[in-house]
Amino acid sequence: MLPQLFFATNVIELGILTNDDIQVFFDGTAEHARDARLIGGTSTSLEDAGSEIQYRLLDGVGVAEHIPRLQSLYENEFREIAQRVFGRDLIPSPNIVNGANVNLLEGAGGRYEWHYDSNPFTGLLVLSPASASLGGRLLFGRDYDVQVALSMRPGDLLFFDARKSAHAVEALQGASCRATAPMNYFAEGERIVRPPDLDTALYG
Ligand SMILES: O=C(O)CCC(=O)C(=O)O
């Protein structure tokens, strides 16, 4: 099942970015992302304790340094879209490392863990296609009966509140690469909650 608060648009169709811009974001990530691991059993993870998923990550410091346009969109245009849609004042993360990131999954079997989010609003900018044949679709609802698998196109921009919606990325089918930029927003006037083990698990 999709989260109760969910919105999708496409920023290429809106004229905010071009296909070339998306390619620049993708290439910057491929060049600068580091090897990272998701270890099951952290406070937001639904994977078995101690299990491990390998992927590559450009964290918020890397995004600000190597893809500053993405950092600026996160703080400005994308935030304004989400504010209009949800009718709430949103603030970017006060900790740049966990604000706008890019996740890079590579090769057959590459996936992202089942988890909940801790922040009230997540934005997701899609940098590469995901479909039933490619894999890499965004899955909501761990229970197979209510599972939704979202195919995505470059430029898709999703916003959702997944604090109570289990979600994951479906395993890639072939030797492809999948990149998305998750963006962490908080609600103005609400306490900023971030489980202490989450940043250690993601950023070391
Ligand atoms: O990498 C993705 O596309 C999913 C990221 C995600 O689920 C999240 O940041 O909460």
PDB file of C-alpha atoms and ligand atoms in Angstrom:
ATOM      1  CA  MET A   1       0.000   0.000   0.000  1.00  0.00           C
ATOM      2  CA  LEU A   2       1.245   3.507  -0.784  1.00  0.00           C
ATOM      3  CA  PRO A   3       1.838   5.811   2.203  1.00  0.00           C
ATOM      4  CA  GLN A   4      -1.148   8.031   3.068  1.00  0.00           C
ATOM      5  CA  LEU A   5       0.869  11.109   2.153  1.00  0.00           C
ATOM      6  CA  PHE A   6       2.294  10.495  -1.296  1.00  0.00           C
ATOM      7  CA  PHE A   7       2.839  12.743  -4.321  1.00  0.00           C
ATOM      8  CA  ALA A   8       4.667  12.236  -7.624  1.00  0.00           C
ATOM      9  CA  THR A   9       5.572  14.591 -10.445  1.00  0.00           C
ATOM     10  CA  ASN A  10       8.307  14.774 -13.097  1.00  0.00           C
ATOM     11  CA  VAL A  11      10.738  17.681 -12.984  1.00  0.00           C
ATOM     12  CA  ILE A  12      11.804  17.267 -16.639  1.00  0.00           C
ATOM     13  CA  GLU A  13       8.177  17.671 -17.716  1.00  0.00           C
ATOM     14  CA  LEU A  14       7.886  20.655 -15.363  1.00  0.00           C
ATOM     15  CA  GLY A  15      10.923  22.241 -17.087  1.00  0.00           C
ATOM     16  CA  ILE A  16      12.979  22.384 -13.863  1.00  0.00           C
ATOM     17  CA  LEU A  17      15.664  19.960 -15.131  1.00  0.00           C
ATOM     18  CA  THR A  18      16.675  18.500 -18.496  1.00  0.00           C
ATOM     19  CA  ASN A  19      17.762  14.967 -19.333  1.00  0.00           C
ATOM     20  CA  ASP A  20      21.305  16.335 -19.555  1.00  0.00           C
ATOM     21  CA  ASP A  21      21.077  17.712 -15.989  1.00  0.00           C
ATOM     22  CA  ILE A  22      19.971  14.289 -14.760  1.00  0.00           C
ATOM     23  CA  GLN A  23      22.918  12.712 -16.600  1.00  0.00           C
ATOM     24  CA  VAL A  24      25.299  15.192 -14.920  1.00  0.00           C
ATOM     25  CA  PHE A  25      23.881  14.208 -11.500  1.00  0.00           C
ATOM     26  CA  PHE A  26      24.247  10.513 -12.393  1.00  0.00           C
ATOM     27  CA  ASP A  27      27.826  10.895 -13.651  1.00  0.00           C
ATOM     28  CA  GLY A  28      28.855  12.987 -10.611  1.00  0.00           C
ATOM     29  CA  THR A  29      27.535  10.229  -8.371  1.00  0.00           C
ATOM     30  CA  ALA A  30      29.233   7.417 -10.307  1.00  0.00           C
ATOM     31  CA  GLU A  31      32.532   9.310 -10.052  1.00  0.00           C
ATOM     32  CA  HIS A  32      32.420  10.271  -6.374  1.00  0.00           C
ATOM     33  CA  ALA A  33      30.209   7.753  -4.517  1.00  0.00           C
ATOM     34  CA  ARG A  34      31.960   5.522  -1.995  1.00  0.00           C
ATOM     35  CA  ASP A  35      31.322   1.887  -1.097  1.00  0.00           C
ATOM     36  CA  ALA A  36      28.751   1.594   1.680  1.00  0.00           C
ATOM     37  CA  ARG A  37      26.811  -1.130   3.508  1.00  0.00           C
ATOM     38  CA  LEU A  38      23.359  -1.386   5.011  1.00  0.00           C
ATOM     39  CA  ILE A  39      23.520  -3.578   8.103  1.00  0.00           C
ATOM     40  CA  GLY A  40      20.230  -5.173   9.146  1.00  0.00           C
ATOM     41  CA  GLY A  41      18.913  -4.687  12.657  1.00  0.00           C
ATOM     42  CA  THR A  42      19.290  -0.913  13.067  1.00  0.00           C
ATOM     43  CA  SER A  43      16.314   0.903  14.563  1.00  0.00           C
ATOM     44  CA  THR A  44      14.673   1.671  11.192  1.00  0.00           C
ATOM     45  CA  SER A  45      15.717  -1.515   9.328  1.00  0.00           C
ATOM     46  CA  LEU A  46      13.414  -4.495   8.825  1.00  0.00           C
ATOM     47  CA  GLU A  47      16.184  -6.786   7.580  1.00  0.00           C
ATOM     48  CA  ASP A  48      17.638  -9.606   9.679  1.00  0.00           C
ATOM     49  CA  ALA A  49      20.100  -8.377  12.318  1.00  0.00           C
ATOM     50  CA  GLY A  50      23.641  -8.541  10.994  1.00  0.00           C
ATOM     51  CA  SER A  51      22.626  -9.040   7.335  1.00  0.00           C
ATOM     52  CA  GLU A  52      24.480  -6.852   4.881  1.00  0.00           C
ATOM     53  CA  ILE A  53      23.601  -5.109   1.605  1.00  0.00           C
ATOM     54  CA  GLN A  54      26.393  -3.492  -0.400  1.00  0.00           C
ATOM     55  CA  TYR A  55      25.765  -0.365  -2.438  1.00  0.00           C
ATOM     56  CA  ARG A  56      27.426   2.964  -3.207  1.00  0.00           C
ATOM     57  CA  LEU A  57      26.578   6.246  -1.523  1.00  0.00           C
ATOM     58  CA  LEU A  58      27.209   9.911  -2.161  1.00  0.00           C
ATOM     59  CA  ASP A  59      26.369  11.466   1.191  1.00  0.00           C
ATOM     60  CA  GLY A  60      25.184  15.029   1.749  1.00  0.00           C
ATOM     61  CA  VAL A  61      28.695  16.423   2.090  1.00  0.00           C
ATOM     62  CA  GLY A  62      29.563  14.812  -1.257  1.00  0.00           C
ATOM     63  CA  VAL A  63      26.360  16.093  -2.884  1.00  0.00           C
ATOM     64  CA  ALA A  64      27.089  19.661  -1.734  1.00  0.00           C
ATOM     65  CA  GLU A  65      30.658  19.404  -3.040  1.00  0.00           C
ATOM     66  CA  HIS A  66      30.188  17.507  -6.300  1.00  0.00           C
ATOM     67  CA  ILE A  67      26.538  18.139  -7.289  1.00  0.00           C
ATOM     68  CA  PRO A  68      25.815  21.584  -5.763  1.00  0.00           C
ATOM     69  CA  ARG A  69      22.827  22.092  -8.073  1.00  0.00           C
ATOM     70  CA  LEU A  70      21.099  19.089  -6.488  1.00  0.00           C
ATOM     71  CA  GLN A  71      21.803  20.492  -3.020  1.00  0.00           C
ATOM     72  CA  SER A  72      20.257  23.793  -4.076  1.00  0.00           C
ATOM     73  CA  LEU A  73      17.152  22.104  -5.556  1.00  0.00           C
ATOM     74  CA  TYR A  74      16.737  20.137  -2.318  1.00  0.00           C
ATOM     75  CA  GLU A  75      16.861  23.305  -0.226  1.00  0.00           C
ATOM     76  CA  ASN A  76      14.772  25.477  -2.557  1.00  0.00           C
ATOM     77  CA  GLU A  77      12.663  24.401  -5.573  1.00  0.00           C
ATOM     78  CA  PHE A  78      11.932  20.808  -4.468  1.00  0.00           C
ATOM     79  CA  ARG A  79      11.170  21.921  -0.917  1.00  0.00           C
ATOM     80  CA  GLU A  80       8.763  24.551  -2.268  1.00  0.00           C
ATOM     81  CA  ILE A  81       6.937  21.924  -4.359  1.00  0.00           C
ATOM     82  CA  ALA A  82       6.527  19.694  -1.299  1.00  0.00           C
ATOM     83  CA  GLN A  83       5.348  22.638   0.811  1.00  0.00           C
ATOM     84  CA  ARG A  84       2.653  23.494  -1.741  1.00  0.00           C
ATOM     85  CA  VAL A  85       1.514  19.884  -2.036  1.00  0.00           C
ATOM     86  CA  PHE A  86       1.366  19.102   1.678  1.00  0.00           C
ATOM     87  CA  GLY A  87       0.474  22.578   2.921  1.00  0.00           C
ATOM     88  CA  ARG A  88       3.245  22.455   5.532  1.00  0.00           C
ATOM     89  CA  ASP A  89       6.405  24.488   6.033  1.00  0.00           C
ATOM     90  CA  LEU A  90       9.317  22.120   5.583  1.00  0.00           C
ATOM     91  CA  ILE A  91      12.938  22.490   6.558  1.00  0.00           C
ATOM     92  CA  PRO A  92      16.009  20.748   5.142  1.00  0.00           C
ATOM     93  CA  SER A  93      18.017  18.620   7.536  1.00  0.00           C
ATOM     94  CA  PRO A  94      20.186  20.658   9.940  1.00  0.00           C
ATOM     95  CA  ASN A  95      22.896  17.998   9.431  1.00  0.00           C
ATOM     96  CA  ILE A  96      24.136  18.300   5.845  1.00  0.00           C
ATOM     97  CA  VAL A  97      25.438  14.723   5.716  1.00  0.00           C
ATOM     98  CA  ASN A  98      21.917  13.253   5.904  1.00  0.00           C
ATOM     99  CA  GLY A  99      20.086  15.936   3.879  1.00  0.00           C
ATOM    100  CA  ALA A 100      20.290  15.072   0.168  1.00  0.00           C
ATOM    101  CA  ASN A 101      22.129  11.846  -0.679  1.00  0.00           C
ATOM    102  CA  VAL A 102      22.421   9.716  -3.812  1.00  0.00           C
ATOM    103  CA  ASN A 103      22.116   5.921  -3.590  1.00  0.00           C
ATOM    104  CA  LEU A 104      23.771   3.957  -6.381  1.00  0.00           C
ATOM    105  CA  LEU A 105      22.850   0.276  -6.805  1.00  0.00           C
ATOM    106  CA  GLU A 106      24.891  -1.732  -9.247  1.00  0.00           C
ATOM    107  CA  GLY A 107      24.504  -5.102 -10.948  1.00  0.00           C
ATOM    108  CA  ALA A 108      22.078  -8.004 -10.744  1.00  0.00           C
ATOM    109  CA  GLY A 109      20.691  -8.462  -7.242  1.00  0.00           C
ATOM    110  CA  GLY A 110      21.578  -4.909  -6.110  1.00  0.00           C
ATOM    111  CA  ARG A 111      18.820  -3.685  -3.810  1.00  0.00           C
ATOM    112  CA  TYR A 112      18.035  -1.341  -0.891  1.00  0.00           C
ATOM    113  CA  GLU A 113      16.825  -2.672   2.450  1.00  0.00           C
ATOM    114  CA  TRP A 114      13.291  -2.884   3.809  1.00  0.00           C
ATOM    115  CA  HIS A 115      12.977  -0.065   6.284  1.00  0.00           C
ATOM    116  CA  TYR A 116      10.884   2.768   7.710  1.00  0.00           C
ATOM    117  CA  ASP A 117      11.928   6.403   7.516  1.00  0.00           C
ATOM    118  CA  SER A 118      12.370   8.456  10.676  1.00  0.00           C
ATOM    119  CA  ASN A 119      11.834  11.884   9.065  1.00  0.00           C
ATOM    120  CA  PRO A 120       8.302  13.138   8.315  1.00  0.00           C
ATOM    121  CA  PHE A 121       8.827  13.795   4.603  1.00  0.00           C
ATOM    122  CA  THR A 122      11.149  12.067   2.153  1.00  0.00           C
ATOM    123  CA  GLY A 123      11.765  13.373  -1.350  1.00  0.00           C
ATOM    124  CA  LEU A 124      13.151  11.036  -4.007  1.00  0.00           C
ATOM    125  CA  LEU A 125      14.583  12.284  -7.306  1.00  0.00           C
ATOM    126  CA  VAL A 126      14.935   9.470  -9.837  1.00  0.00           C
ATOM    127  CA  LEU A 127      18.130   9.502 -11.955  1.00  0.00           C
ATOM    128  CA  SER A 128      17.688   6.220 -13.866  1.00  0.00           C
ATOM    129  CA  PRO A 129      14.728   4.123 -15.021  1.00  0.00           C
ATOM    130  CA  ALA A 130      13.175   1.333 -12.962  1.00  0.00           C
ATOM    131  CA  SER A 131      10.680  -1.184 -14.340  1.00  0.00           C
ATOM    132  CA  ALA A 132       9.527  -4.787 -14.010  1.00  0.00           C
ATOM    133  CA  SER A 133      12.117  -5.865 -16.609  1.00  0.00           C
ATOM    134  CA  LEU A 134      15.026  -3.770 -15.215  1.00  0.00           C
ATOM    135  CA  GLY A 135      14.136  -4.178 -11.540  1.00  0.00           C
ATOM    136  CA  GLY A 136      14.848  -1.329  -9.120  1.00  0.00           C
ATOM    137  CA  ARG A 137      11.192  -0.423  -8.594  1.00  0.00           C
ATOM    138  CA  LEU A 138      10.307   1.235  -5.313  1.00  0.00           C
ATOM    139  CA  LEU A 139       8.310  -1.220  -3.210  1.00  0.00           C
ATOM    140  CA  PHE A 140       5.833  -0.202  -0.523  1.00  0.00           C
ATOM    141  CA  GLY A 141       4.191  -2.698   1.813  1.00  0.00           C
ATOM    142  CA  ARG A 142       6.302  -5.620   2.922  1.00  0.00           C
ATOM    143  CA  ASP A 143       3.280  -7.853   3.066  1.00  0.00           C
ATOM    144  CA  TYR A 144       3.069  -9.324  -0.443  1.00  0.00           C
ATOM    145  CA  ASP A 145      -0.734  -8.948  -0.586  1.00  0.00           C
ATOM    146  CA  VAL A 146      -0.591  -5.187  -0.282  1.00  0.00           C
ATOM    147  CA  GLN A 147       2.672  -4.565  -2.067  1.00  0.00           C
ATOM    148  CA  VAL A 148       2.938  -1.732  -4.590  1.00  0.00           C
ATOM    149  CA  ALA A 149       5.870  -1.715  -7.052  1.00  0.00           C
ATOM    150  CA  LEU A 150       6.479   1.693  -8.610  1.00  0.00           C
ATOM    151  CA  SER A 151       8.096   1.881 -12.027  1.00  0.00           C
ATOM    152  CA  MET A 152       9.977   5.169 -12.384  1.00  0.00           C
ATOM    153  CA  ARG A 153      11.459   7.407 -15.085  1.00  0.00           C
ATOM    154  CA  PRO A 154      14.430   9.775 -14.840  1.00  0.00           C
ATOM    155  CA  GLY A 155      13.200  13.103 -13.512  1.00  0.00           C
ATOM    156  CA  ASP A 156      10.411  11.611 -11.420  1.00  0.00           C
ATOM    157  CA  LEU A 157      10.210  13.391  -8.079  1.00  0.00           C
ATOM    158  CA  LEU A 158       8.324  11.622  -5.309  1.00  0.00           C
ATOM    159  CA  PHE A 159       7.436  12.872  -1.864  1.00  0.00           C
ATOM    160  CA  PHE A 160       6.078  10.648   0.901  1.00  0.00           C
ATOM    161  CA  ASP A 161       5.789  10.114   4.615  1.00  0.00           C
ATOM    162  CA  ALA A 162       7.143   6.606   5.178  1.00  0.00           C
ATOM    163  CA  ARG A 163       7.408   6.644   8.952  1.00  0.00           C
ATOM    164  CA  LYS A 164       4.747   3.938   9.037  1.00  0.00           C
ATOM    165  CA  SER A 165       5.116   2.527   5.509  1.00  0.00           C
ATOM    166  CA  ALA A 166       7.693  -0.210   5.060  1.00  0.00           C
ATOM    167  CA  HIS A 167       9.546   0.293   1.791  1.00  0.00           C
ATOM    168  CA  ALA A 168      12.531  -1.030  -0.139  1.00  0.00           C
ATOM    169  CA  VAL A 169      14.068  -1.147  -3.594  1.00  0.00           C
ATOM    170  CA  GLU A 170      13.444  -4.272  -5.647  1.00  0.00           C
ATOM    171  CA  ALA A 171      16.566  -6.205  -6.731  1.00  0.00           C
ATOM    172  CA  LEU A 172      18.037  -5.206 -10.091  1.00  0.00           C
ATOM    173  CA  GLN A 173      17.534  -7.773 -12.849  1.00  0.00           C
ATOM    174  CA  GLY A 174      20.697  -7.333 -14.850  1.00  0.00           C
ATOM    175  CA  ALA A 175      24.045  -5.585 -14.978  1.00  0.00           C
ATOM    176  CA  SER A 176      22.482  -2.130 -14.799  1.00  0.00           C
ATOM    177  CA  CYS A 177      22.978   0.818 -12.411  1.00  0.00           C
ATOM    178  CA  ARG A 178      20.180   2.503 -10.507  1.00  0.00           C
ATOM    179  CA  ALA A 179      20.560   5.923  -8.936  1.00  0.00           C
ATOM    180  CA  THR A 180      18.093   7.916  -6.853  1.00  0.00           C
ATOM    181  CA  ALA A 181      18.534  10.930  -4.609  1.00  0.00           C
ATOM    182  CA  PRO A 182      16.685  10.531  -1.286  1.00  0.00           C
ATOM    183  CA  MET A 183      16.104  13.887   0.435  1.00  0.00           C
ATOM    184  CA  ASN A 184      15.319  14.269   4.077  1.00  0.00           C
ATOM    185  CA  TYR A 185      12.827  16.987   5.154  1.00  0.00           C
ATOM    186  CA  PHE A 186      11.509  17.935   8.584  1.00  0.00           C
ATOM    187  CA  ALA A 187       8.331  19.828   9.439  1.00  0.00           C
ATOM    188  CA  GLU A 188       8.675  23.363  10.782  1.00  0.00           C
ATOM    189  CA  GLY A 189       7.626  23.491  14.428  1.00  0.00           C
ATOM    190  CA  GLU A 190       7.968  19.728  14.966  1.00  0.00           C
ATOM    191  CA  ARG A 191      10.754  18.215  16.999  1.00  0.00           C
ATOM    192  CA  ILE A 192      13.531  16.846  14.777  1.00  0.00           C
ATOM    193  CA  VAL A 193      13.750  13.119  15.460  1.00  0.00           C
ATOM    194  CA  ARG A 194      16.665  11.071  14.180  1.00  0.00           C
ATOM    195  CA  PRO A 195      17.486   7.693  15.786  1.00  0.00           C
ATOM    196  CA  PRO A 196      21.071   7.924  17.108  1.00  0.00           C
ATOM    197  CA  ASP A 197      22.188   4.692  15.426  1.00  0.00           C
ATOM    198  CA  LEU A 198      20.973   5.709  11.959  1.00  0.00           C
ATOM    199  CA  ASP A 199      23.709   8.156  10.990  1.00  0.00           C
ATOM    200  CA  THR A 200      26.396   5.865  12.415  1.00  0.00           C
ATOM    201  CA  ALA A 201      25.011   2.982  10.350  1.00  0.00           C
ATOM    202  CA  LEU A 202      24.750   5.028   7.143  1.00  0.00           C
ATOM    203  CA  TYR A 203      27.800   7.277   7.370  1.00  0.00           C
ATOM    204  CA  GLY A 204      30.167   5.496   9.789  1.00  0.00           C
TER     205      GLY A 204
HETATM  206  O1  LIG B   1      17.288   4.445  -2.883  1.00  0.00           O
HETATM  207  C1  LIG B   1      16.067   4.516  -2.989  1.00  0.00           C
HETATM  208  O2  LIG B   1      15.529   4.682  -4.069  1.00  0.00           O
HETATM  209  C2  LIG B   1      15.209   4.370  -1.770  1.00  0.00           C
HETATM  210  C3  LIG B   1      15.683   5.185  -0.639  1.00  0.00           C
HETATM  211  C4  LIG B   1      14.733   5.126   0.492  1.00  0.00           C
HETATM  212  O3  LIG B   1      13.932   4.269   0.592  1.00  0.00           O
HETATM  213  C5  LIG B   1      14.790   6.126   1.532  1.00  0.00           C
HETATM  214  O4  LIG B   1      15.687   6.994   1.493  1.00  0.00           O
HETATM  215  O5  LIG B   1      13.969   6.092   2.453  1.00  0.00           O
END
